Coordinates of C-alpha atoms in Angstrom, one line a residue:
M105 CA 32.6 87.0 59.2
S106 CA 34.3 87.3 55.9
A107 CA 37.4 89.4 55.4
T108 CA 39.7 90.2 52.7
P109 CA 42.7 92.5 51.8
Q110 CA 41.3 95.7 50.4
K111 CA 43.7 96.1 47.4
N112 CA 40.8 96.5 45.0
R113 CA 39.3 99.6 46.5
A114 CA 39.3 102.0 43.6
P115 CA 37.5 104.9 45.5
R116 CA 40.5 105.1 47.8
R117 CA 42.9 105.6 44.8
V118 CA 40.5 108.3 43.6
L119 CA 40.6 110.0 46.9
A120 CA 44.4 109.9 47.2
A121 CA 44.7 111.3 43.7
A122 CA 42.1 114.0 44.3
A123 CA 43.8 115.2 47.5
G124 CA 47.2 115.2 45.8
L125 CA 48.6 113.1 48.6
A126 CA 52.2 112.1 48.3
T127 CA 53.0 108.4 48.4
V128 CA 55.4 108.1 51.2
G129 CA 57.5 105.7 53.1
A130 CA 58.4 102.1 53.0
L131 CA 56.6 99.8 55.5
V132 CA 58.6 98.3 58.3
A133 CA 59.2 94.8 57.0
A134 CA 60.1 93.2 60.3
M135 CA 57.4 92.1 62.7
P136 CA 57.3 94.5 65.6
A137 CA 58.5 93.7 69.1
G138 CA 55.5 95.5 70.4
A139 CA 55.0 98.6 72.4
Q140 CA 56.4 99.5 75.8
E141 CA 55.2 98.1 79.1
R142 CA 52.4 100.2 80.6
G143 CA 51.9 101.8 84.0
Q144 CA 54.1 104.6 85.2
D145 CA 55.8 104.8 81.8
G146 CA 52.6 104.3 79.9
H147 CA 49.2 106.0 80.6
G148 CA 49.2 105.3 84.3
H149 CA 45.8 106.8 85.0
G150 CA 46.0 108.6 88.3
N151 CA 49.0 108.7 90.5
G152 CA 48.5 106.5 93.6
H153 CA 51.3 108.2 95.6
G154 CA 51.1 108.6 99.3
H155 CA 53.4 108.7 102.4
H156 CA 51.6 106.1 104.5
K157 CA 52.5 102.5 104.5
P158 CA 50.7 100.8 101.5
A159 CA 47.7 98.6 102.3
R160 CA 48.1 94.9 102.0
T161 CA 45.7 94.9 99.0
V162 CA 45.0 97.4 96.3
D163 CA 42.0 97.5 94.0
V164 CA 43.0 97.6 90.3
Q165 CA 40.3 98.8 87.9
L166 CA 40.2 96.9 84.6
L167 CA 38.1 98.6 81.9
S168 CA 37.6 96.5 78.8
F169 CA 35.7 96.4 75.5
N170 CA 35.9 94.4 72.3
D171 CA 34.9 94.2 68.6
L172 CA 34.9 98.0 67.9
H173 CA 35.3 97.4 64.2
G174 CA 36.2 101.0 63.5
N175 CA 32.8 102.3 64.6
L176 CA 33.9 105.8 65.5
E177 CA 30.5 107.3 64.8
P178 CA 27.4 106.0 66.6
P179 CA 26.3 102.9 64.7
A180 CA 22.9 103.4 63.0
G181 CA 19.7 101.5 63.4
S182 CA 19.5 98.3 65.4
A183 CA 23.2 97.8 65.2
G184 CA 23.5 100.9 67.5
T185 CA 21.4 99.6 70.4
V186 CA 21.8 97.3 73.4
N187 CA 19.0 95.4 75.1
E188 CA 18.3 96.1 78.8
T189 CA 15.9 94.0 80.9
Q190 CA 13.6 96.3 82.9
A191 CA 12.3 95.7 86.5
D192 CA 9.1 94.3 85.1
G193 CA 10.9 91.7 82.9
T194 CA 10.3 93.5 79.6
T195 CA 13.3 94.4 77.3
K196 CA 14.1 97.9 76.2
A197 CA 16.5 98.8 73.3
I198 CA 18.9 101.7 74.3
P199 CA 20.9 103.7 71.7
A200 CA 24.6 103.3 72.5
G201 CA 28.1 103.6 71.1
G202 CA 30.2 106.1 69.3
V203 CA 33.7 106.9 70.2
E204 CA 32.9 110.4 71.4
Y205 CA 30.7 108.7 74.1
L206 CA 33.1 105.8 74.7
A207 CA 35.9 108.2 75.5
S208 CA 33.6 110.1 77.9
S209 CA 32.5 106.9 79.6
L210 CA 36.0 105.6 80.1
R211 CA 37.4 108.9 81.3
T212 CA 34.5 109.2 83.8
A213 CA 34.9 105.6 85.0
R214 CA 38.7 106.2 85.7
K215 CA 38.1 109.0 88.1
G216 CA 39.1 108.1 91.7
H217 CA 40.9 105.0 90.5
P218 CA 44.7 105.5 90.7
Y219 CA 45.2 101.9 89.4
S220 CA 43.3 101.7 86.2
I221 CA 44.0 99.7 83.1
T222 CA 42.1 99.7 79.8
A223 CA 42.3 96.5 77.7
A224 CA 40.5 95.2 74.6
G225 CA 39.6 91.8 73.2
G226 CA 40.4 92.2 69.5
D227 CA 38.7 93.3 66.3
M228 CA 39.4 96.9 66.9
V229 CA 39.7 97.4 63.2
G230 CA 38.4 95.6 60.1
A231 CA 34.9 95.4 58.6
S232 CA 34.8 99.1 59.5
P233 CA 32.5 101.8 58.3
L234 CA 33.7 104.0 55.4
M235 CA 35.2 106.8 57.6
S236 CA 37.7 104.4 59.0
G237 CA 37.9 101.7 56.3
L238 CA 38.6 104.1 53.5
F239 CA 41.8 105.0 55.3
H240 CA 43.0 101.5 56.2
D241 CA 41.7 102.1 59.8
E242 CA 44.3 104.8 60.6
P243 CA 41.5 106.9 62.2
T244 CA 40.5 104.1 64.6
I245 CA 44.1 103.5 65.7
E246 CA 44.4 107.3 66.3
A247 CA 41.2 107.3 68.3
L248 CA 42.3 104.3 70.4
N249 CA 45.6 106.1 71.2
K250 CA 43.5 109.1 72.4
L251 CA 41.3 106.7 74.5
D252 CA 44.4 105.7 76.4
L253 CA 44.0 102.0 75.5
D254 CA 46.8 100.1 77.3
V255 CA 46.7 96.8 75.4
T256 CA 44.6 94.6 73.1
S257 CA 44.7 91.1 71.6
V258 CA 44.5 90.7 67.9
G259 CA 41.2 89.4 66.5
N260 CA 40.5 87.7 63.2
H261 CA 39.8 91.0 61.5
E262 CA 43.2 92.4 62.3
F263 CA 44.3 90.0 59.6
D264 CA 41.9 91.2 56.9
E265 CA 44.8 93.0 55.0
G266 CA 47.5 90.5 56.1
A267 CA 50.4 90.5 58.6
T268 CA 52.4 93.3 56.9
E269 CA 49.5 95.7 57.2
L270 CA 49.0 94.7 60.8
A271 CA 52.6 95.4 61.5
R272 CA 52.1 98.9 60.0
L273 CA 49.1 99.5 62.3
Q274 CA 51.4 98.7 65.2
N275 CA 54.6 100.4 64.1
G276 CA 53.3 103.3 62.0
G277 CA 54.4 104.5 58.6
C278 CA 52.2 105.6 55.6
H279 CA 50.4 103.1 53.4
P280 CA 52.7 101.4 50.9
V281 CA 50.4 102.1 48.0
E282 CA 48.3 105.1 49.0
G283 CA 50.8 107.0 51.0
C284 CA 49.9 109.5 53.7
Y285 CA 46.4 110.8 53.8
E286 CA 47.1 114.2 55.3
K287 CA 49.8 116.5 54.0
G288 CA 52.8 116.7 56.4
K289 CA 51.3 114.0 58.7
K290 CA 52.9 110.6 59.0
F291 CA 50.8 107.8 60.6
K292 CA 52.4 107.0 64.0
G293 CA 50.9 103.6 64.6
A294 CA 49.4 102.2 67.8
D295 CA 51.0 103.4 71.1
F296 CA 49.6 100.3 72.8
P297 CA 50.8 96.8 72.1
Y298 CA 48.8 94.4 69.9
L299 CA 49.3 91.0 71.4
A300 CA 49.3 87.8 69.2
A301 CA 50.7 85.0 71.4
N302 CA 49.2 82.2 69.3
V303 CA 50.1 83.6 65.8
T304 CA 53.5 82.6 64.5
N305 CA 55.5 83.1 61.4
E306 CA 55.4 79.7 59.5
K307 CA 59.1 80.0 58.6
T308 CA 60.6 81.2 61.9
G309 CA 58.1 79.7 64.3
K310 CA 58.2 83.0 66.3
P311 CA 55.2 85.1 67.3
I312 CA 54.6 87.9 64.8
L313 CA 53.8 90.4 67.6
K314 CA 54.4 90.5 71.3
P315 CA 52.8 87.5 73.0
Y316 CA 52.3 89.4 76.3
T317 CA 53.0 92.6 78.1
V318 CA 53.3 93.6 81.8
W319 CA 51.6 96.7 83.3
K320 CA 53.5 98.1 86.2
K321 CA 52.7 100.8 88.8
N322 CA 54.0 101.4 92.3
G323 CA 55.1 97.8 92.6
V324 CA 51.8 96.4 91.2
K325 CA 52.4 94.2 88.2
I326 CA 49.7 92.6 86.0
G327 CA 50.5 90.5 83.0
F328 CA 48.4 90.4 79.8
I329 CA 48.5 87.6 77.3
G330 CA 46.6 88.1 74.0
V331 CA 45.3 85.5 71.6
T332 CA 42.9 85.3 68.7
L333 CA 40.7 82.2 67.9
E334 CA 42.7 79.3 66.5
G335 CA 40.1 79.0 63.7
T336 CA 41.0 82.4 62.3
P337 CA 42.2 80.9 58.9
N338 CA 38.6 79.5 58.4
I339 CA 37.0 83.0 58.6
V340 CA 39.6 85.2 56.8
T341 CA 40.6 85.1 53.2
A342 CA 43.7 83.1 52.3
N343 CA 45.7 86.2 51.5
G344 CA 45.1 87.6 55.0
V345 CA 46.7 84.6 56.8
K346 CA 49.4 83.7 54.3
G347 CA 52.6 82.6 55.9
L348 CA 51.0 82.5 59.4
K349 CA 50.2 79.6 61.8
F350 CA 47.5 79.9 64.4
H351 CA 47.8 77.8 67.6
D352 CA 45.5 76.4 70.3
E353 CA 44.3 79.1 72.6
I354 CA 44.5 77.1 75.9
K355 CA 48.0 75.7 75.3
T356 CA 49.4 79.1 74.2
I357 CA 47.9 80.9 77.2
N358 CA 49.1 78.3 79.6
K359 CA 52.6 78.4 78.2
Y360 CA 53.0 82.1 78.6
A361 CA 51.3 82.2 82.0
K362 CA 54.0 79.8 83.1
E363 CA 56.7 82.1 81.6
L364 CA 55.1 85.2 83.4
D365 CA 54.9 83.3 86.6
R366 CA 58.6 82.5 86.4
Q367 CA 59.3 86.2 86.0
G368 CA 57.5 86.9 89.2
V369 CA 54.3 88.2 87.6
K370 CA 51.5 86.4 89.5
S371 CA 48.5 88.4 88.4
I372 CA 47.5 87.6 84.8
V373 CA 44.6 88.5 82.5
A374 CA 44.0 86.7 79.2
L375 CA 42.6 88.7 76.3
I376 CA 40.9 86.2 74.0
H377 CA 39.3 86.9 70.7
E378 CA 36.8 84.1 71.1
G379 CA 33.5 84.1 72.9
G380 CA 30.2 82.6 73.8
A381 CA 26.4 83.1 73.8
P382 CA 24.6 84.0 77.0
A383 CA 21.1 82.7 77.5
S384 CA 19.8 86.3 77.2
T385 CA 20.8 89.1 74.9
S386 CA 20.3 91.8 77.6
Y387 CA 23.6 93.3 78.8
N388 CA 22.4 93.3 82.4
Y389 CA 21.4 89.6 82.4
D390 CA 22.7 87.7 85.4
C391 CA 24.9 85.2 83.7
D392 CA 25.4 83.3 87.0
S393 CA 21.7 82.7 87.6
S394 CA 21.0 79.0 88.1
G395 CA 17.8 78.5 86.3
A396 CA 17.3 75.8 83.6
G397 CA 18.9 77.0 80.4
D398 CA 20.7 79.9 82.0
G399 CA 24.3 80.8 81.8
I400 CA 26.6 80.8 78.8
S401 CA 27.4 78.4 76.0
G402 CA 29.9 78.3 73.1
P403 CA 33.6 77.9 72.6
I404 CA 34.7 80.2 75.4
V405 CA 33.3 77.8 78.1
D406 CA 35.7 75.0 77.3
I407 CA 38.6 77.4 76.8
A408 CA 37.9 79.0 80.2
K409 CA 37.8 75.6 81.8
G410 CA 41.1 74.6 80.3
I411 CA 43.2 77.7 81.1
T412 CA 45.6 77.5 84.0
P413 CA 44.5 78.9 87.4
K414 CA 47.5 81.2 87.1
V415 CA 45.2 83.4 84.9
D416 CA 42.9 85.5 87.0
A417 CA 40.4 86.9 84.5
L418 CA 39.4 86.5 80.9
V419 CA 38.4 89.4 78.6
T420 CA 36.8 87.9 75.5
G421 CA 35.1 88.9 72.3
H422 CA 34.2 87.7 68.7
T423 CA 30.6 86.8 69.3
H424 CA 29.5 90.4 69.8
Q425 CA 27.6 89.3 72.9
A426 CA 27.4 91.0 76.3
Y427 CA 28.1 88.9 79.4
V428 CA 29.8 88.9 82.8
C429 CA 30.0 85.3 83.9
T430 CA 32.0 83.2 86.3
V431 CA 33.3 79.9 84.9
P432 CA 35.3 77.6 87.2
D433 CA 39.0 77.2 86.4
P434 CA 40.7 73.8 86.5
A435 CA 41.1 74.1 90.3
G436 CA 37.4 74.6 90.7
N437 CA 37.6 78.3 91.7
P438 CA 35.3 80.9 90.1
R439 CA 36.9 83.1 87.5
M440 CA 35.5 86.1 85.7
V441 CA 34.8 85.8 81.9
T442 CA 33.5 89.0 80.3
S443 CA 32.5 90.5 76.9
A444 CA 31.2 93.9 76.1
S445 CA 29.0 93.4 73.0
S446 CA 30.5 95.3 70.0
F447 CA 30.9 98.6 68.3
G448 CA 31.8 100.5 71.5
K449 CA 28.2 100.2 72.9
L450 CA 29.3 98.8 76.3
Y451 CA 32.4 98.7 78.4
T452 CA 33.1 96.3 81.3
D453 CA 34.4 97.6 84.7
T454 CA 36.1 94.8 86.7
T455 CA 37.7 95.3 90.1
L456 CA 40.8 93.1 90.6
T457 CA 41.9 93.0 94.2
Y458 CA 45.7 92.8 94.1
D459 CA 47.6 91.3 97.1
R460 CA 51.0 93.1 97.5
R461 CA 52.4 90.2 99.5
T462 CA 51.6 87.4 97.2
K463 CA 51.6 89.6 94.1
D464 CA 48.4 87.8 93.0
I465 CA 44.8 88.7 92.5
V466 CA 42.7 87.5 95.4
R467 CA 40.2 85.0 93.9
T468 CA 38.6 83.0 96.7
S469 CA 35.2 81.4 96.8
V470 CA 34.7 82.8 100.4
K471 CA 35.4 86.5 101.1
S472 CA 38.4 86.9 103.4
A473 CA 39.3 90.0 105.5
G474 CA 40.1 92.9 103.3
A475 CA 39.6 91.1 100.0
S476 CA 36.8 90.4 97.6
N477 CA 36.2 88.4 94.6
P478 CA 36.6 90.3 91.3
K479 CA 33.6 92.4 90.9
S480 CA 32.5 93.1 87.3
A481 CA 29.6 94.7 85.4
N482 CA 28.9 95.9 81.9
H483 CA 27.9 99.5 81.5
V484 CA 26.1 101.2 78.6
V485 CA 28.0 103.8 76.6
S486 CA 25.0 106.1 76.6
R487 CA 24.5 108.9 74.1
D488 CA 23.0 111.3 76.6
Q489 CA 26.3 112.2 78.2
P490 CA 28.7 115.0 77.0
K491 CA 30.8 114.1 73.9
A492 CA 34.6 114.0 74.2
N493 CA 35.7 117.1 72.2
D494 CA 38.9 115.6 71.0
M495 CA 37.0 112.7 69.4
T496 CA 34.5 115.1 67.8
A497 CA 37.4 116.9 66.2
L498 CA 39.0 113.6 65.0
I499 CA 35.7 112.5 63.4
A500 CA 35.2 115.9 61.7
R501 CA 38.8 115.8 60.3
W502 CA 38.5 112.3 58.8
N503 CA 34.9 112.9 57.6
A504 CA 36.0 115.9 55.7
L505 CA 38.5 113.8 53.8
A506 CA 35.9 111.0 53.2
A507 CA 32.9 113.2 52.3
P508 CA 33.4 113.5 48.5
I509 CA 33.0 109.7 48.3
A510 CA 30.9 108.9 51.4
N511 CA 27.9 111.3 50.6
K512 CA 27.2 110.2 47.1
P513 CA 23.7 108.7 46.8
Q514 CA 23.5 105.1 45.5
G515 CA 19.8 104.3 45.8
Y516 CA 16.5 104.8 47.7
I517 CA 14.5 102.7 50.2
T518 CA 11.0 102.8 51.6
A519 CA 11.9 101.5 55.1
D520 CA 14.8 99.9 57.1
I521 CA 16.1 96.8 55.5
N522 CA 17.6 94.8 58.3
G523 CA 20.7 92.7 57.9
R524 CA 23.0 92.7 61.0
G525 CA 20.1 93.7 63.2
S526 CA 17.9 90.7 62.1
T527 CA 18.0 87.6 64.3
A528 CA 16.1 85.5 61.7
P529 CA 18.0 82.9 59.6
E530 CA 16.8 84.6 56.4
K531 CA 17.4 88.4 56.5
P532 CA 15.8 91.0 54.3
L533 CA 19.1 92.6 53.5
G534 CA 20.7 89.1 52.9
N535 CA 18.1 88.5 50.2
L536 CA 18.7 91.9 48.7
I537 CA 22.5 91.3 48.5
A538 CA 22.1 87.8 47.1
D539 CA 19.6 89.1 44.4
A540 CA 22.1 91.9 43.5
Q541 CA 24.9 89.3 43.1
L542 CA 22.7 87.0 40.9
E543 CA 21.6 89.9 38.7
G544 CA 25.1 91.3 38.3
L545 CA 26.6 87.9 37.4
A546 CA 23.8 86.2 35.5
P547 CA 24.7 87.6 32.0
A548 CA 26.6 85.0 30.0
D549 CA 29.6 87.3 29.6
K550 CA 29.6 88.0 33.4
G551 CA 29.6 84.4 34.5
G552 CA 26.2 83.0 33.7
A553 CA 25.2 82.5 37.3
V554 CA 21.8 80.8 38.1
V555 CA 22.0 81.2 41.9
A556 CA 23.9 83.3 44.4
F557 CA 25.0 82.7 48.0
M558 CA 25.9 85.4 50.6
N559 CA 27.6 84.6 54.0
P560 CA 25.6 86.1 56.9
G561 CA 28.7 87.3 58.8
G562 CA 29.6 89.5 55.8
I563 CA 26.5 91.7 56.3
R564 CA 27.9 94.2 58.7
S565 CA 25.0 96.6 59.2
D566 CA 21.4 97.4 58.3
L567 CA 20.2 99.8 55.6
V568 CA 18.6 102.5 57.7
Y569 CA 15.7 104.7 56.3
K570 CA 16.4 107.6 58.6
A571 CA 19.0 110.0 57.3
T572 CA 22.4 109.8 59.0
G573 CA 23.5 113.2 57.6
S574 CA 22.1 115.7 55.2
E575 CA 21.2 113.2 52.5
G576 CA 17.5 113.0 53.4
D577 CA 15.4 110.0 54.7
G578 CA 15.4 106.9 52.5
V579 CA 18.6 107.8 50.7
V580 CA 21.3 105.1 50.6
T581 CA 24.7 106.8 50.4
Y582 CA 28.0 105.2 49.3
G583 CA 29.1 105.4 53.0
E584 CA 26.0 103.5 54.1
S585 CA 26.3 100.8 51.4
F586 CA 30.1 100.5 52.2
T587 CA 29.2 100.0 55.9
V588 CA 27.0 97.0 54.9
Q589 CA 29.7 95.4 52.8
P590 CA 33.1 96.9 53.8
F591 CA 35.4 94.0 52.6
T592 CA 35.4 94.7 48.9
N593 CA 35.4 91.0 48.3
M594 CA 35.7 90.2 44.6
M595 CA 32.8 88.2 43.2
N596 CA 33.4 84.7 41.8
V597 CA 31.2 82.5 39.6
V598 CA 32.1 78.8 39.6
D599 CA 30.7 75.4 38.5
L600 CA 29.3 73.3 41.3
T601 CA 27.3 70.0 40.9
G602 CA 23.8 69.7 42.4
A603 CA 25.3 67.3 44.9
Q604 CA 27.9 69.9 46.0
L605 CA 25.1 72.5 46.3
I606 CA 23.1 70.2 48.6
E607 CA 26.3 69.5 50.6
A608 CA 26.9 73.2 51.0
L609 CA 23.4 73.8 52.4
Q610 CA 23.9 70.9 54.8
Q611 CA 27.2 72.4 56.0
Q612 CA 25.2 75.4 57.3
V613 CA 24.0 73.3 60.1
S614 CA 26.5 70.5 60.5
G615 CA 30.2 70.0 61.1
S616 CA 31.9 73.1 62.5
N617 CA 28.6 75.0 62.1
E618 CA 26.3 72.5 63.9
A619 CA 26.5 74.2 67.3
S620 CA 26.1 77.7 65.9
P621 CA 24.5 77.5 62.4
K622 CA 25.6 79.9 59.6
I623 CA 22.6 80.2 57.3
L624 CA 23.6 81.3 53.8
Q625 CA 21.5 84.1 52.3
V626 CA 20.1 82.9 48.9
S627 CA 19.0 84.6 45.8
R628 CA 15.4 84.5 44.6
G629 CA 14.3 81.3 43.0
L630 CA 16.1 79.0 45.5
T631 CA 13.8 77.6 48.1
Y632 CA 14.0 74.8 50.8
T633 CA 13.0 73.8 54.3
L634 CA 15.2 73.8 57.3
D635 CA 14.0 71.5 60.1
M636 CA 15.7 72.6 63.3
T637 CA 14.1 69.8 65.4
K638 CA 16.5 67.4 63.7
T639 CA 20.3 67.3 64.1
G640 CA 23.3 67.9 61.8
A641 CA 22.9 67.6 58.0
A642 CA 19.4 66.1 58.4
R643 CA 18.2 69.6 59.3
V644 CA 18.2 70.4 55.6
V645 CA 15.2 68.6 54.0
T646 CA 16.8 67.6 50.8
D647 CA 13.7 66.8 48.7
T648 CA 12.4 70.4 49.3
I649 CA 15.5 72.1 47.7
K650 CA 14.3 73.7 44.5
L651 CA 15.6 76.2 42.0
D652 CA 12.9 78.1 40.1
G653 CA 10.5 75.3 41.1
A654 CA 12.6 72.4 39.9
A655 CA 14.3 70.0 42.2
I656 CA 18.1 70.3 42.3
D657 CA 19.7 67.5 40.2
P658 CA 22.7 66.0 42.1
A659 CA 24.4 65.1 38.7
K660 CA 23.8 68.5 37.0
T661 CA 26.3 71.4 36.9
Y662 CA 25.2 74.8 38.1
R663 CA 26.9 78.2 37.8
V664 CA 27.0 79.7 41.3
A665 CA 27.9 83.3 42.3
M666 CA 29.5 84.1 45.6
N667 CA 32.2 86.3 47.1
E668 CA 35.8 85.1 47.1
F669 CA 35.7 84.4 50.8
L670 CA 32.9 81.8 50.3
A671 CA 34.5 80.5 47.1
G672 CA 37.6 79.8 49.1
G673 CA 35.6 77.5 51.4
G674 CA 35.4 80.1 54.2
D675 CA 33.0 79.8 57.3
G676 CA 33.1 76.0 57.1
F677 CA 31.7 75.7 53.6
A678 CA 34.2 73.3 52.1
A679 CA 31.7 72.2 49.4
L680 CA 31.7 75.8 48.0
G681 CA 35.5 75.7 47.8
Q682 CA 35.3 72.8 45.3
G683 CA 34.1 75.0 42.5
T684 CA 35.8 74.8 39.0
N685 CA 35.8 77.0 35.9
K686 CA 36.1 80.1 38.0
L687 CA 35.4 83.6 36.6
V688 CA 36.3 86.6 38.7
G689 CA 33.8 89.5 38.5
P690 CA 33.5 93.0 40.1
S691 CA 33.5 93.6 43.9
D692 CA 30.5 92.7 46.0
L693 CA 30.1 96.4 46.8
D694 CA 30.1 97.5 43.1
V695 CA 27.5 94.8 42.3
F696 CA 25.3 95.9 45.3
N697 CA 25.5 99.6 44.4
A698 CA 24.7 98.8 40.7
Y699 CA 21.6 96.9 41.9
L700 CA 20.4 99.8 44.1
A701 CA 20.9 102.2 41.2
A702 CA 19.0 100.0 38.7
H703 CA 16.1 99.2 41.0
S704 CA 15.4 102.5 42.9
T705 CA 14.8 106.2 42.3
A706 CA 13.7 109.0 44.6
A707 CA 10.2 108.6 43.1
A708 CA 10.2 104.8 43.2
P709 CA 12.2 103.6 46.2
L710 CA 13.0 100.0 46.9
A711 CA 10.9 98.1 49.5
P712 CA 12.4 95.5 51.8
P713 CA 12.3 92.1 50.1
A714 CA 10.1 89.4 51.5
T715 CA 11.7 86.6 53.5
D716 CA 10.0 83.6 52.0
R717 CA 12.9 81.5 50.6
I718 CA 13.8 79.4 53.6
T719 CA 11.0 77.7 55.5
V720 CA 12.2 77.1 59.1
V721 CA 10.6 74.4 61.3
Q722 CA 11.5 75.0 65.0

């Protein structure tokens, strides 16, 4: 998933000027120590007081979610549904998400639970829809404060705009360039700690944010350690991670678990922005079923197996999958590993049984008297429950500020054009974006590109035919096109040899991308065959790679268009990072909107492009 600082976002400057907003306030330069410990002094949901002798064990409710990505309004199209397996084995897509419903779900879930903690697994902000992204995600932080979030780890997208901007999200203060967005209102920052145990300042060697926090209530103490994936620099632009070092997730968590243990904190939860892929995409899949091919795969499995038994549960994220699995810890005991899809469509409810005598979570393979294994399940944030009024008001307030830009029509479509919602290697919206990039950068004075590549993770949504507001069906607004490409990555055109092009295509399915292929979206004219029955680089059938019908010549030089994230070698595409003779063009969003305007009108809308460029052999 690409990411980049958003300094080039002209519409924001227009908005600030139009609203006559004062530029206020210097940013806190120092990295924050983090927020206060939670519990009685924090949100402390419920009171838990009584005059009788406390029971030996107490059930602590852990509510968790991940990868919100600033989706305050219900996500549109397939991006706003979760799959549910029915009693007859069929799968049903259920509309879900939206912070008005997430707030209602969490508040309902907390009732009757005097010991309730709400935690998150990173990527709360970044790659956000226009309503949050236009304001550097201040609306999302404000919403999370109202949600009574107690703690979150950072994710890779928290670094989209760099460490200084992340510090501002934690500590507050108005944007250093654009100032305050509402007259007389200063941004307060997050009232929950962002944890970044494995991210240190290169010069000082110290964590840039708090590595852990301890939630306390009536003698119950639970520690939280937060990490992002060690590979964050590979999936964020260089500016976003400048001056930072990212460390091994297992070693970092084990180090701080030992530190918490020495402080007498025996109950520990790890918040990890890294995840896995369950065998089924249904949120209610039994991840612990023992059939062939069942269970979970991906990086989180090895991480879970390596984390010290001192840690009692793992809240994960990053892969946008839904799972509740048990993975054995190094001592062989089952331990809960959870993830709640993305965009606020699910939340996980886990019961941690806390033993007052040992101060630890009871985690035995056989149930003992008065204790149980952690019980956990994912729940749908359904849209048929009442909305939370405070969130409705928050959305209305920020939408009013965004409306002059968000509602402007950019183009017209005949049907849904799926990107994020497509599970195919070649996505209709991916083809549309790549074609737009090629057309925008093909003129000699714009770079002379002959082919364009788009990274699949940078496509953040679908283009949805049904109107989301008053614009009418089939109208693509600026807000909708922004939601598809929210990074404002600048376009680059570079020289690459045919050999480097072939190598880049092979890197989609080999090296760091072998286990989980990242299939580049390609512009019209480039065709090839992908044979997934083979392994590694051999999956790309090299003699089928053609540009406009002619075989790619390894010795020839080609002008290639791509966003700055890919041109920097992001997502494991080192070959694309070897380009020379670079020309920097307009932003990916500007190129996309120009293409929509040039190729569609209300009378002649754009149809979804065919997906016939990559032939896949399974």
